[in-house]
CSV table of C-alpha atoms in Angstrom, one decimal:
chain,number,residue,atom,x,y,z
A,149,MET,CA,10.2,35.8,12.7
A,150,THR,CA,6.8,36.9,13.9
A,151,PRO,CA,7.2,38.7,17.2
A,152,PRO,CA,5.0,37.6,20.1
A,153,PRO,CA,1.9,39.6,20.6
A,154,VAL,CA,1.7,42.3,23.2
A,155,GLN,CA,0.3,40.9,26.4
A,156,ALA,CA,-2.3,42.9,28.4
A,157,ALA,CA,-3.0,46.5,27.6
A,158,THR,CA,-2.4,48.8,30.6
A,159,ALA,CA,-4.8,51.2,32.0
A,160,VAL,CA,-2.1,53.6,33.1
A,161,GLY,CA,-0.8,54.8,29.8
A,162,VAL,CA,-0.3,53.9,26.1
A,163,LEU,CA,2.1,51.0,25.5
A,164,PRO,CA,4.5,51.5,22.7
A,165,GLU,CA,3.8,48.8,20.1
A,166,ILE,CA,6.1,46.3,18.4
A,167,GLY,CA,7.6,48.2,15.4
A,168,ASP,CA,7.6,51.6,17.1
A,169,THR,CA,10.8,53.5,17.8
A,170,ALA,CA,11.6,53.1,21.5
A,171,PRO,CA,11.0,56.2,23.5
A,172,ASP,CA,14.3,57.7,24.6
A,173,PHE,CA,15.2,58.3,28.2
A,174,GLU,CA,18.2,59.1,30.3
A,175,LEU,CA,18.4,57.9,33.9
A,176,VAL,CA,21.2,57.4,36.4
A,177,ASN,CA,22.4,53.9,37.3
A,178,GLN,CA,23.2,52.6,40.7
A,179,PHE,CA,26.5,54.4,40.6
A,180,GLY,CA,25.0,57.8,39.7
A,181,GLU,CA,26.3,57.5,36.1
A,182,PRO,CA,23.9,58.7,33.3
A,183,VAL,CA,22.6,56.0,30.9
A,184,ARG,CA,20.8,57.2,27.8
A,185,LEU,CA,18.9,54.6,25.8
A,186,SER,CA,19.8,56.1,22.4
A,187,ASP,CA,23.5,55.9,23.2
A,188,LEU,CA,23.1,52.1,23.1
A,189,ARG,CA,22.1,52.0,19.4
A,190,GLY,CA,24.1,49.3,17.6
A,191,ARG,CA,23.2,46.8,20.4
A,192,ASN,CA,20.0,45.1,21.3
A,193,VAL,CA,18.6,46.4,24.6
A,194,VAL,CA,16.3,44.7,27.1
A,195,VAL,CA,14.5,47.2,29.3
A,196,ILE,CA,12.9,45.6,32.3
A,197,PHE,CA,10.6,47.8,34.4
A,198,TYR,CA,9.9,46.4,37.9
A,199,PRO,CA,8.0,47.7,40.9
A,200,PHE,CA,10.6,47.9,43.7
A,201,ALA,CA,14.1,46.8,44.8
A,202,PHE,CA,14.2,44.1,47.5
A,203,SER,CA,10.7,42.9,46.8
A,204,GLY,CA,10.2,39.1,46.4
A,205,ILE,CA,9.0,38.7,42.8
A,206,CYS,CA,11.3,41.5,41.5
A,207,THR,CA,14.3,39.9,43.2
A,208,GLY,CA,13.4,36.5,41.8
A,209,GLU,CA,13.1,37.9,38.2
A,210,LEU,CA,16.3,39.9,38.3
A,211,CYS,CA,18.2,37.0,39.9
A,212,GLU,CA,17.1,34.9,37.0
A,213,VAL,CA,18.4,37.5,34.6
A,214,ARG,CA,21.7,37.6,36.6
A,215,ASP,CA,22.0,33.9,36.4
A,216,ASN,CA,21.4,33.9,32.6
A,217,LEU,CA,23.5,36.9,31.6
A,218,SER,CA,25.2,34.9,28.9
A,219,LEU,CA,21.8,34.6,27.1
A,220,PHE,CA,21.8,38.4,26.8
A,221,ALA,CA,25.5,38.8,26.0
A,222,ASP,CA,25.3,36.1,23.3
A,223,SER,CA,22.5,38.1,21.7
A,224,ASN,CA,24.5,41.4,21.8
A,225,ALA,CA,21.9,42.7,24.3
A,226,THR,CA,22.4,45.2,27.1
A,227,VAL,CA,20.1,44.7,30.1
A,228,LEU,CA,18.6,47.8,31.8
A,229,ALA,CA,16.4,47.2,34.9
A,230,VAL,CA,14.3,50.2,35.8
A,231,SER,CA,12.4,51.0,39.0
A,232,VAL,CA,11.3,54.1,40.8
A,233,ASP,CA,13.8,53.5,43.6
A,234,SER,CA,16.6,56.0,44.3
A,235,LYS,CA,20.2,55.3,43.0
A,236,PHE,CA,21.2,54.7,46.7
A,237,THR,CA,18.6,51.9,47.1
A,238,LEU,CA,19.6,50.4,43.8
A,239,ARG,CA,23.3,50.4,44.7
A,240,ALA,CA,22.6,48.5,47.9
A,241,TYR,CA,20.3,46.1,46.0
A,242,ALA,CA,22.8,45.4,43.3
A,243,GLU,CA,25.6,44.8,45.8
A,244,LYS,CA,23.4,42.5,47.9
A,245,GLU,CA,22.2,40.4,44.9
A,246,GLY,CA,25.4,40.6,42.7
A,247,TYR,CA,23.7,42.1,39.7
A,248,GLY,CA,26.2,42.7,36.9
A,249,PHE,CA,23.9,45.0,34.8
A,250,ASP,CA,22.6,48.5,35.2
A,251,LEU,CA,19.8,49.2,37.6
A,252,LEU,CA,18.3,52.6,36.6
A,253,ALA,CA,16.6,55.0,39.0
A,254,ASP,CA,13.3,56.3,37.6
A,255,PHE,CA,13.1,58.4,40.8
A,256,TRP,CA,12.7,61.9,39.5
A,257,PRO,CA,10.6,62.9,37.8
A,258,HIS,CA,8.9,60.0,39.6
A,259,GLY,CA,8.2,57.3,37.1
A,260,GLY,CA,9.0,59.5,34.1
A,261,ALA,CA,10.5,56.7,32.0
A,262,ALA,CA,7.9,54.2,33.0
A,263,SER,CA,5.3,56.7,31.9
A,264,LEU,CA,6.9,57.0,28.5
A,265,TYR,CA,6.4,53.2,28.2
A,266,GLY,CA,2.9,53.1,29.5
A,267,VAL,CA,3.8,51.1,32.6
A,268,PHE,CA,3.7,53.6,35.4
A,269,ASP,CA,0.8,53.2,37.8
A,270,PRO,CA,0.3,56.7,39.5
A,271,ASP,CA,-2.2,55.2,42.0
A,272,SER,CA,0.5,53.0,43.5
A,273,GLY,CA,3.5,55.1,42.6
A,274,MET,CA,5.4,52.2,40.9
A,275,ALA,CA,6.1,50.7,37.6
A,276,GLN,CA,4.2,47.6,36.4
A,277,ARG,CA,6.2,44.5,35.3
A,278,GLY,CA,6.9,45.5,31.7
A,279,THR,CA,9.7,44.3,29.4
A,280,PHE,CA,10.6,45.9,26.1
A,281,ILE,CA,13.2,44.3,23.8
A,282,ILE,CA,14.6,46.9,21.5
A,283,ASP,CA,16.7,46.0,18.4
A,284,ALA,CA,20.0,47.6,17.5
A,285,ASP,CA,18.2,50.2,15.4
A,286,GLY,CA,16.1,51.3,18.3
A,287,ILE,CA,12.9,49.6,17.2
A,288,ILE,CA,10.7,47.7,19.8
A,289,ARG,CA,10.6,44.0,18.9
A,290,TYR,CA,9.0,42.5,22.0
A,291,VAL,CA,6.6,43.8,24.6
A,292,VAL,CA,5.2,42.0,27.7
A,293,VAL,CA,3.4,43.5,30.7
A,294,ASN,CA,2.4,41.1,33.5
A,295,PRO,CA,-0.3,41.8,36.1
A,296,ARG,CA,0.7,42.6,39.6
A,297,GLY,CA,2.0,39.6,41.4
A,298,GLN,CA,2.9,37.6,38.3
A,299,ALA,CA,6.5,37.1,37.4
A,300,ARG,CA,7.7,37.3,33.8
A,301,ASP,CA,9.0,34.2,32.0
A,302,LEU,CA,12.7,34.2,30.9
A,303,ALA,CA,11.7,31.8,28.0
A,304,GLY,CA,9.9,34.8,26.4
A,305,TYR,CA,13.1,36.8,26.4
A,306,ARG,CA,15.0,33.8,25.0
A,307,THR,CA,12.6,33.5,22.1
A,308,ALA,CA,12.6,37.2,21.3
A,309,LEU,CA,16.4,37.5,21.4
A,310,ALA,CA,16.8,34.4,19.2
A,311,GLY,CA,14.4,36.1,16.7
A,312,LEU,CA,16.6,39.2,16.6
A,313,ALA,CA,19.7,37.1,16.0
A,314,GLY,CA,17.9,35.5,13.0
A,315,SER,CA,16.8,38.7,11.4
């Protein structure tokens, strides 16, 4: 499978490229539990950076993921949604929306993980809408970064995950 091309280079950092080893990070989830990316080796991982909890487009995107969790489970994929919000905000957000996946707080150092992935915007203090699909060996296989105000398309995730299953 030929992976889809990277969409839109970002002016805020260097995007890791398809074929690169995914930068490792450890953040706390909405329950305050540490989640380290490298501990998930052996599974595919979908890392979804989004600007803020409770915002309209972000909620729509994450609800679409919530409503299609079987797509990710069937692809042996763990979903990690990352924003600069605090774990307390993320817990309230997850409870309100019924998210059954980890919401990770990239709160301090502010935007540290988003910076590793080239999607932190220091001028606005938030992450851009970037998604990275990482295979079971820790290699980035899909990258998309959408401009502010433009939601990501779940169909892109479906295509990328299907490609991982076929490799």
